[in-house]
XYZ file of N, CA and C in Angstrom:
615
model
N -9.183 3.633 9.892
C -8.183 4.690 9.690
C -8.904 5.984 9.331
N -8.719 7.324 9.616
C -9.407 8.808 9.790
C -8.325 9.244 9.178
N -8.455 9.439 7.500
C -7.545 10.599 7.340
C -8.314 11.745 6.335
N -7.608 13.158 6.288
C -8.238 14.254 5.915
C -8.220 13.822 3.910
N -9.103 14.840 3.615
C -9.227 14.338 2.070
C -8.055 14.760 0.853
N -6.785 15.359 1.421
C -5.913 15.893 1.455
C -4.708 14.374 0.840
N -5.338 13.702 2.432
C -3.947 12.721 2.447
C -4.603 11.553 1.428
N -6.175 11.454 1.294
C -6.646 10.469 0.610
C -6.583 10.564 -1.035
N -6.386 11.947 -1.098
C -6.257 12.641 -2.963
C -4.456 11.698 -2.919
N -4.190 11.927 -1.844
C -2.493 12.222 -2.471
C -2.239 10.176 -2.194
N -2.485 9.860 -1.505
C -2.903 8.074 -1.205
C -2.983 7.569 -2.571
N -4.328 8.038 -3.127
C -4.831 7.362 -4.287
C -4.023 7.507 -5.156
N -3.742 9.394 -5.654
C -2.927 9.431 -6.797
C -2.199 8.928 -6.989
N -0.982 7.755 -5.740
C 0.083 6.952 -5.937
C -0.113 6.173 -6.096
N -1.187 5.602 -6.397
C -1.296 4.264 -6.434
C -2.513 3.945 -8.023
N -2.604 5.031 -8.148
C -3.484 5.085 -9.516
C -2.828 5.170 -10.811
N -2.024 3.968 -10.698
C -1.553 3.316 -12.302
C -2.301 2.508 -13.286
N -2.139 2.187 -14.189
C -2.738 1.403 -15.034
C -1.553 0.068 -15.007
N -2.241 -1.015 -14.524
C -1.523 -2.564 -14.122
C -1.090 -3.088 -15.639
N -0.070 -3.811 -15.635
C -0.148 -4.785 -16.827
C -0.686 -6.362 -16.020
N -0.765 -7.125 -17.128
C -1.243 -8.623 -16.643
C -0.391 -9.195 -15.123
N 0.998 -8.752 -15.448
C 1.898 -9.674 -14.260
C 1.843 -8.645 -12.932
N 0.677 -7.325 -13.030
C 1.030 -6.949 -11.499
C -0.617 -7.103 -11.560
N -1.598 -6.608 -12.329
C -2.933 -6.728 -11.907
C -3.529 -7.080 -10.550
N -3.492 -8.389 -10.293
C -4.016 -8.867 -9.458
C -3.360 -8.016 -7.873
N -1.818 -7.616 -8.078
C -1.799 -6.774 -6.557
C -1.988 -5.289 -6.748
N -1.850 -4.984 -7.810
C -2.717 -3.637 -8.164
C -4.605 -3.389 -7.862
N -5.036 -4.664 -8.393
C -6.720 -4.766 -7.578
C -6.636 -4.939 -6.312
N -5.822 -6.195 -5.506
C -5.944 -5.823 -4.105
C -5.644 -4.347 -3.335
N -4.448 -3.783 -4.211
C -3.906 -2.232 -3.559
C -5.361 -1.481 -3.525
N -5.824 -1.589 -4.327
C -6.861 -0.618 -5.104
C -8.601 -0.844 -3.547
N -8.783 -2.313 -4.057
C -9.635 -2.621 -2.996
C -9.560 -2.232 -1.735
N -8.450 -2.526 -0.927
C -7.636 -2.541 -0.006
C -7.877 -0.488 0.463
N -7.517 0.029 -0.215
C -7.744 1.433 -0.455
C -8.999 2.174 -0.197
N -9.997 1.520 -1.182
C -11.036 1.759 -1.268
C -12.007 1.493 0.227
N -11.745 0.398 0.838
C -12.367 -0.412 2.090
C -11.947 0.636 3.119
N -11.087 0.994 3.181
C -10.203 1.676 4.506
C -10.804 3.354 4.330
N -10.843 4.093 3.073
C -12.135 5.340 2.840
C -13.108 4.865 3.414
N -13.973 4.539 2.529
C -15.035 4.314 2.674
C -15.641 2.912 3.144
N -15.215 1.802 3.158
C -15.810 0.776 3.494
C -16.079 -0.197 2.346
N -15.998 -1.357 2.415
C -16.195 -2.354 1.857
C -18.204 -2.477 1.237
N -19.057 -1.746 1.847
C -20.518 -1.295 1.086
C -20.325 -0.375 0.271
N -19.930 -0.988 -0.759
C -20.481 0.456 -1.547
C -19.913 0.348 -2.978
N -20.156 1.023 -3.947
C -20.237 0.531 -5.896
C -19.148 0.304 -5.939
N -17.780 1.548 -5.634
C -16.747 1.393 -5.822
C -15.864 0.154 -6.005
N -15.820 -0.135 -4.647
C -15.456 -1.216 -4.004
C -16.055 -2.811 -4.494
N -17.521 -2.799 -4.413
C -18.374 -3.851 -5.966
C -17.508 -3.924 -7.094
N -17.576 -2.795 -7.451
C -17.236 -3.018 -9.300
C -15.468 -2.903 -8.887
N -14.586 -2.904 -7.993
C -13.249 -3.210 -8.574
C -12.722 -4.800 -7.767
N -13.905 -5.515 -7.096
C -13.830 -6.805 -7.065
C -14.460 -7.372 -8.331
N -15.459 -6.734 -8.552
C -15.982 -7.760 -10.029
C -15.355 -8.107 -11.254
N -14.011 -6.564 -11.409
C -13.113 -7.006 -12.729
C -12.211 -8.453 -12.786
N -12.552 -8.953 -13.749
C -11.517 -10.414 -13.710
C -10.438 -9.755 -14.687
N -9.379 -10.701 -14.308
C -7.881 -10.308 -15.028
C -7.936 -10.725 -16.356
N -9.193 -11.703 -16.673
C -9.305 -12.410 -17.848
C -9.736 -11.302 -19.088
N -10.407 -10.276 -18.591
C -11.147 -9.382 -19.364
C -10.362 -8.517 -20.206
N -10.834 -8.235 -21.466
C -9.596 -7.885 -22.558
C -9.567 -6.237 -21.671
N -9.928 -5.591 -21.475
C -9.524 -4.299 -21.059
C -9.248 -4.458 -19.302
N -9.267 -5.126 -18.496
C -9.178 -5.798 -16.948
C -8.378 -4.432 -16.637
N -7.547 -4.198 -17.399
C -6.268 -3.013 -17.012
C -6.893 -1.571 -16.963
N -7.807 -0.530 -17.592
C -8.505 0.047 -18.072
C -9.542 0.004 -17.013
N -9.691 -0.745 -17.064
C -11.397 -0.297 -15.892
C -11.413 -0.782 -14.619
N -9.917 -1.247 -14.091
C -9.320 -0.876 -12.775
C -9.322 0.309 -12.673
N -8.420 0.959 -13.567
C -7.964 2.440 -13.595
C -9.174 3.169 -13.356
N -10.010 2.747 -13.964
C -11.576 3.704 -14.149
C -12.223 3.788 -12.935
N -11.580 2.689 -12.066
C -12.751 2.859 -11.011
C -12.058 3.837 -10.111
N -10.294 3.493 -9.818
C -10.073 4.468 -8.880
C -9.973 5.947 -9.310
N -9.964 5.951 -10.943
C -10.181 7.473 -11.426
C -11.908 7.741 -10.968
N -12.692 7.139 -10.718
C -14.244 7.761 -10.375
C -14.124 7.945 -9.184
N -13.451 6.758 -8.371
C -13.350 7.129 -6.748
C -12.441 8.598 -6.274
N -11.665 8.812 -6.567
C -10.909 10.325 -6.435
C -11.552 11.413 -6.959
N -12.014 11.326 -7.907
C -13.080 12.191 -8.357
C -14.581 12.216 -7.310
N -15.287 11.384 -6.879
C -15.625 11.410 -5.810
C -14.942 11.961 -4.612
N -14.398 11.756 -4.342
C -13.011 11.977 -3.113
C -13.396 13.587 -3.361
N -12.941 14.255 -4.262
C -12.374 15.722 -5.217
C -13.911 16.376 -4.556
N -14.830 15.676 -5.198
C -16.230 16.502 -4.788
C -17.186 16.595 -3.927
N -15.978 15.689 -2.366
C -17.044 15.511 -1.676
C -18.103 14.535 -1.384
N -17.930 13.263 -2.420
C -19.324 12.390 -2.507
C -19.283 11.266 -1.825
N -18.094 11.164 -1.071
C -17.711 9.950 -0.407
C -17.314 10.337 1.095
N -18.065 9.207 1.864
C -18.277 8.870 2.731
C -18.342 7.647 4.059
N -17.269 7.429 4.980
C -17.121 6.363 5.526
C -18.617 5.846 6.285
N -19.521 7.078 6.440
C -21.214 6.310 6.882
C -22.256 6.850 5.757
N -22.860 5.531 5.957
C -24.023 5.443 5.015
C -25.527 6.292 5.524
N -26.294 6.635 4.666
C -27.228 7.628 5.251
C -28.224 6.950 6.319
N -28.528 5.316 6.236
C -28.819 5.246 7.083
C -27.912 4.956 8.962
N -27.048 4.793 8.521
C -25.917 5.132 9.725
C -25.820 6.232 10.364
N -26.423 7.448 9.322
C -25.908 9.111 9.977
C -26.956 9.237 10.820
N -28.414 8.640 10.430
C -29.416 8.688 10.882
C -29.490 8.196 12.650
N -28.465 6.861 12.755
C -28.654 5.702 13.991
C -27.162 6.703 14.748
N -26.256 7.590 14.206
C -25.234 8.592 14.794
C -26.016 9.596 15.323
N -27.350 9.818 14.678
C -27.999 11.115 15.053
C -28.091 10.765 16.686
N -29.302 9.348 16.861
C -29.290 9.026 17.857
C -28.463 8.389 18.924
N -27.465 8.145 18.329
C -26.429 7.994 19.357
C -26.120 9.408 19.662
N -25.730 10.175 19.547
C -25.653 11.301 19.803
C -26.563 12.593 20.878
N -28.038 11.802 20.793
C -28.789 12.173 21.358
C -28.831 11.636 22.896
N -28.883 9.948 22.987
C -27.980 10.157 24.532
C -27.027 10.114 24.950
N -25.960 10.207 24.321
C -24.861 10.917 24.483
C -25.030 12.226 25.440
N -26.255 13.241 24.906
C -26.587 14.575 25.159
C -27.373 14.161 26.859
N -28.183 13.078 26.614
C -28.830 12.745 27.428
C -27.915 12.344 28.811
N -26.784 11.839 28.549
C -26.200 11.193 29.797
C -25.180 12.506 30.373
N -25.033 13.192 29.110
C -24.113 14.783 29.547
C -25.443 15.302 30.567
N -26.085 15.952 30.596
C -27.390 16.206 31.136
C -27.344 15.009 32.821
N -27.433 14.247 32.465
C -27.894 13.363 33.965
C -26.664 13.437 34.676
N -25.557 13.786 34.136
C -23.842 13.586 35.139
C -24.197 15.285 35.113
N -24.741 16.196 35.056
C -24.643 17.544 35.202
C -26.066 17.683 37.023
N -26.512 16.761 37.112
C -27.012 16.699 38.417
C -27.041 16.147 39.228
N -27.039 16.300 40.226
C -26.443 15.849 41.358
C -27.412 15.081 42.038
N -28.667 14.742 41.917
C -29.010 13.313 42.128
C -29.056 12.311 41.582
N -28.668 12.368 40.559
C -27.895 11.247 39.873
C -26.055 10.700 40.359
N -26.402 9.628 41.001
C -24.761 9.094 40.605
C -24.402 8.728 39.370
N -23.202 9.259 39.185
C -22.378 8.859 37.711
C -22.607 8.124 37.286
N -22.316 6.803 38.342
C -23.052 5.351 37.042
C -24.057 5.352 36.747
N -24.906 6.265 36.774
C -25.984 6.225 35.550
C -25.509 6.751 34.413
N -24.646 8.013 34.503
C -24.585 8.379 33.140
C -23.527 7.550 32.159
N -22.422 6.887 33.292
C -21.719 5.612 32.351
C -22.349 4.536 31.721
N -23.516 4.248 32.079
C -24.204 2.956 31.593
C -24.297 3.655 30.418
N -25.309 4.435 30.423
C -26.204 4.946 29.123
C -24.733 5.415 28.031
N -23.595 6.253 29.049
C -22.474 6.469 27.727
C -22.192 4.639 27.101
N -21.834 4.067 28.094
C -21.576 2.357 27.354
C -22.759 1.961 26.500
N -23.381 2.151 26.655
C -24.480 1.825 25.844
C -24.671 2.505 24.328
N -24.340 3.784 24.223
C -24.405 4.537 23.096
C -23.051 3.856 22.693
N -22.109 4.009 23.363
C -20.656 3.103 22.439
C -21.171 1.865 21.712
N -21.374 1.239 22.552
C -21.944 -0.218 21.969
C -22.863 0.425 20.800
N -23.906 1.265 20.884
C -24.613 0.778 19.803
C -23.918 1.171 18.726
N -23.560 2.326 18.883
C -22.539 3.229 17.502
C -21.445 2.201 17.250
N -20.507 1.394 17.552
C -19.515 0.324 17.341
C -20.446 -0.741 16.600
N -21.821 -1.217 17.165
C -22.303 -1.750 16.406
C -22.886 -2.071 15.301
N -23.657 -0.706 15.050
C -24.093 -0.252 13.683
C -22.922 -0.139 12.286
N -21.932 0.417 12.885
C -21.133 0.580 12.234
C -20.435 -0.784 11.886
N -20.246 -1.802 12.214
C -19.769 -2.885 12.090
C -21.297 -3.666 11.043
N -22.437 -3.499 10.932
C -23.080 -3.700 10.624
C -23.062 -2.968 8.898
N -22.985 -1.516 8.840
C -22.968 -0.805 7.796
C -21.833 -1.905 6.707
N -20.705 -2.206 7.662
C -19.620 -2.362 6.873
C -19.505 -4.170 6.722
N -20.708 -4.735 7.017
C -21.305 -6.022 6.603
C -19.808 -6.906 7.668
N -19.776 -6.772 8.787
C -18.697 -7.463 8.979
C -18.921 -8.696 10.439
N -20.708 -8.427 10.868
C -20.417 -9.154 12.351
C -21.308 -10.865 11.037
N -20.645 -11.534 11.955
C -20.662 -13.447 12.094
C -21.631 -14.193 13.276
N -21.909 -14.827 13.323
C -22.210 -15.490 14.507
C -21.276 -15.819 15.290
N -20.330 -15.810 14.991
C -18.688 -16.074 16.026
C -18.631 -14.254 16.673
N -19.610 -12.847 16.232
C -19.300 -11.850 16.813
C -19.836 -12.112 18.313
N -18.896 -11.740 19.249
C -19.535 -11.004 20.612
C -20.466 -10.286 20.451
N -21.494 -9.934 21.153
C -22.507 -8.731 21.064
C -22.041 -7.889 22.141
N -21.099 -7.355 21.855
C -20.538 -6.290 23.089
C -19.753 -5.225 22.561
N -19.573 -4.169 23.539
C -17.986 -3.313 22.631
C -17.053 -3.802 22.321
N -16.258 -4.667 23.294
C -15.336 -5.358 22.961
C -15.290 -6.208 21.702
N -16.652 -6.971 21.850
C -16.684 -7.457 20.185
C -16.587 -7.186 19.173
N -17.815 -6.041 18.871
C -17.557 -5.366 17.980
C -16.175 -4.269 17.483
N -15.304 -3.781 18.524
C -14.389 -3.443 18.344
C -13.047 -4.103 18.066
N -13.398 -5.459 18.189
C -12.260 -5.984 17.802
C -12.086 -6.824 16.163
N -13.370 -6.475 15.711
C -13.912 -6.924 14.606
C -13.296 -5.396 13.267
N -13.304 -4.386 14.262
C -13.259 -3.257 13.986
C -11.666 -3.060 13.458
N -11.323 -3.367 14.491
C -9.549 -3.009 14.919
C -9.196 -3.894 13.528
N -9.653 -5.337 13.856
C -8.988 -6.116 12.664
C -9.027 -6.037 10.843
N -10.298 -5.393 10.828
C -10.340 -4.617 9.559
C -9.654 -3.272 9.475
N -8.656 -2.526 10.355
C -7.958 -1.356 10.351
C -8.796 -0.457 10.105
N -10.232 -0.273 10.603
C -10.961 0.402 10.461
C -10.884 1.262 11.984
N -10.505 0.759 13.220
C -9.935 1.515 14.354
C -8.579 1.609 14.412
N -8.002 2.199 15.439
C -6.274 1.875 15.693
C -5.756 1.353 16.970
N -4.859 0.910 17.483
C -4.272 0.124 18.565
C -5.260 1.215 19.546
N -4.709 2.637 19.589
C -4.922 3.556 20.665
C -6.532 3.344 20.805
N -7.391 3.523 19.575
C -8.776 3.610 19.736
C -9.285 2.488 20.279
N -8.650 1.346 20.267
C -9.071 0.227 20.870
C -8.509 0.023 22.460
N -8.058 0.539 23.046
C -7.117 0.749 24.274
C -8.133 1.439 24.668
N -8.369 2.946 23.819
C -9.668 3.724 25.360
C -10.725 2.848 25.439
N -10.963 2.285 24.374
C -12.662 1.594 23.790
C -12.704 0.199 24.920
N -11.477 -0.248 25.522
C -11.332 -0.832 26.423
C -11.899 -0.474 27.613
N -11.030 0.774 27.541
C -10.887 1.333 29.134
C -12.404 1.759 29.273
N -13.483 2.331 28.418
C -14.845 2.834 28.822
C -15.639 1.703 28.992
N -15.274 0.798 28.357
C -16.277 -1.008 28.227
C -15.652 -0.708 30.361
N -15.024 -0.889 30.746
C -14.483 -1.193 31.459
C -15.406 -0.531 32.965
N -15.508 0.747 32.512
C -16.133 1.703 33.411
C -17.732 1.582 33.203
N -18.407 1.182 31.786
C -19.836 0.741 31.985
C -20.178 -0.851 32.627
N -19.303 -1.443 32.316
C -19.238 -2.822 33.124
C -19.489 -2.610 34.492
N -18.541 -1.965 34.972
C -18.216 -1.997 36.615
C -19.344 -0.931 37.036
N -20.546 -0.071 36.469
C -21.220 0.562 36.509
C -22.773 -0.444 36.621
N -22.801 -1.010 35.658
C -23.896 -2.474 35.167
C -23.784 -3.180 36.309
N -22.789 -3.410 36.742
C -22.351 -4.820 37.778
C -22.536 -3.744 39.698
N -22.713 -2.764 39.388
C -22.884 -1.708 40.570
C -21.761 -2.140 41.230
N -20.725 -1.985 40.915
C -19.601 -1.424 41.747
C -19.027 0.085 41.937
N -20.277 0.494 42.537
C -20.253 2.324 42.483
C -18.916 2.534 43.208
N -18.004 2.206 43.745
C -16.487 2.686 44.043
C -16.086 2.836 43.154
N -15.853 2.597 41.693
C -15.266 2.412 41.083
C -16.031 3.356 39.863
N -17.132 3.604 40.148
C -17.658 4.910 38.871
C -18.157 6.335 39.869
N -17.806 6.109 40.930
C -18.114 7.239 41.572
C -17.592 9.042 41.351
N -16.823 8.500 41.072
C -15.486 10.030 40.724
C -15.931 10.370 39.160
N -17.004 12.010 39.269
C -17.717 12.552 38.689
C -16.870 13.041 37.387
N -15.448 13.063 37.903
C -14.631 13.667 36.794
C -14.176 12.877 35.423
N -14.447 11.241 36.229
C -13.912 10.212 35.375
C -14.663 9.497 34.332
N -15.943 9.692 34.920
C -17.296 9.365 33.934
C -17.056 10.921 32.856
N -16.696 12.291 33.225
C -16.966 13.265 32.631
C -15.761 12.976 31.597
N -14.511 12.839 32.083
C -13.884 12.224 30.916
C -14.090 11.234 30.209
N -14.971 10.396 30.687
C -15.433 9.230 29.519
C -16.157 9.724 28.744
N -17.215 10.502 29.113
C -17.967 11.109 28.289
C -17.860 11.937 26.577
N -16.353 12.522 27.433
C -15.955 13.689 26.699
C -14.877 12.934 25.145
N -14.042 11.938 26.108
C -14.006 10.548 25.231
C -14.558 9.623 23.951
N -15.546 9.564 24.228
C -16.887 9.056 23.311
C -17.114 9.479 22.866
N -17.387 10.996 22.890
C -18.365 11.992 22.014
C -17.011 12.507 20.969
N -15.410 12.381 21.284
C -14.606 12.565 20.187
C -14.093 12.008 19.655
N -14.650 10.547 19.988
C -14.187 9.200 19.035
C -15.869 9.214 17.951
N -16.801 9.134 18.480
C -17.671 8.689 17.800
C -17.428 9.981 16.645
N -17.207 11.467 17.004
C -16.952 12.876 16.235
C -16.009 12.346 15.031
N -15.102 11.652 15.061
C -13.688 11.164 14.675
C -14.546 10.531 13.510
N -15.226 9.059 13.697
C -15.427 7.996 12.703
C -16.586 8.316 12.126
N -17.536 9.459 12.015
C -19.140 9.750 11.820
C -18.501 10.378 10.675
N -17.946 10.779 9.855
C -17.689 11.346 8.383
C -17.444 10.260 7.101
């Protein structure tokens, strides 16, 4: 989920009560639950408001504390859905990204070259990111599709983002497999392109 820090101040503040014993436990899931969908399930926040037990004489109190540090974070900027080494592996996705804009800008290149290399930067950026957020299994696919559906199910994508994330798996496939009828039309790789580079723009904050 991508929302501005606006809707995430005003998110939290509703939900930043202090629990008694008989709601606690769905007040920590609200709270967790919250926290995962910002920023991700890596990271202190999110640690320390699974570690409180309900048993603990203050349990109520330092729930509160954590989502009062997380909004305050939120407030100054310090939070972040990628980790620094993620911004680093976005840099380079990004770079052939630039690279495959460049090879569909000449004309001895056919398109399906520059769809492979765009499928390829999807995949890796879907992957890393599924990685940051500790979530692939040995039951994961090693593909977009895999990783995006790993994605979708943590509400970390949305129906729609998983629909284009389809449709481009779709066009580097049939690119891989050289069915150049089908990636030939310069405009359609250029919209994939243009695609990718404002989804990956979207989830890189």
């Amino acid at each position: 989920m991508n929302m501005d820090k606006d809707r995430i101040i005003e998110i939290g503040e509703s939900i930043n009560t202090t629990p008694n014993v008989h709601t606690f436990l769905a007040k920590q899931a609200e709270i967790k639950n919250f926290i995962a969908v910002v920023s991700g399930k890596n990271n202190s926040f999110y640690e320390a408001a699974t570690k409180i037990n309900i048993t603990a004489i203050f349990a109520p109190e330092q729930l509160k504390g954590v989502i009062d540090s997380f909004l305050k974070s939120v407030k100054n900027d310090l939070i972040s859905n990628a980790s620094y080494e993620r911004k680093i592996q976005i840099n380079v996705v990004n770079d052939y990204l630039a690279q495959a804009e460049d090879l569909l800008d000449k004309k001895e290149f056919h398109p399906s070259t520059s769809a492979i290399l765009i499928g390829a930067s999807l995949e890796e950026f879907l992957r890393n990111w599924a990685v940051d957020q500790n979530l692939l299994t040995e039951e994961t696919k090693p593909s977009i599709d895999g990783y995006a559906t790993i994605l979708k199910k943590e509400g970390l994508i949305d129906k729609q983002d998983h629909k284009e994330i389809t449709a481009w798996a779709g066009l580097r496939n049939n690119a891989a497999h050289g069915y150049w009828d089908l990636v030939s039309d310069h405009d359609k790789i250029s919209h994939m392109l243009s695609g990718v580079n404002l989804f990956i723009k979207k989830y890189s904050t």
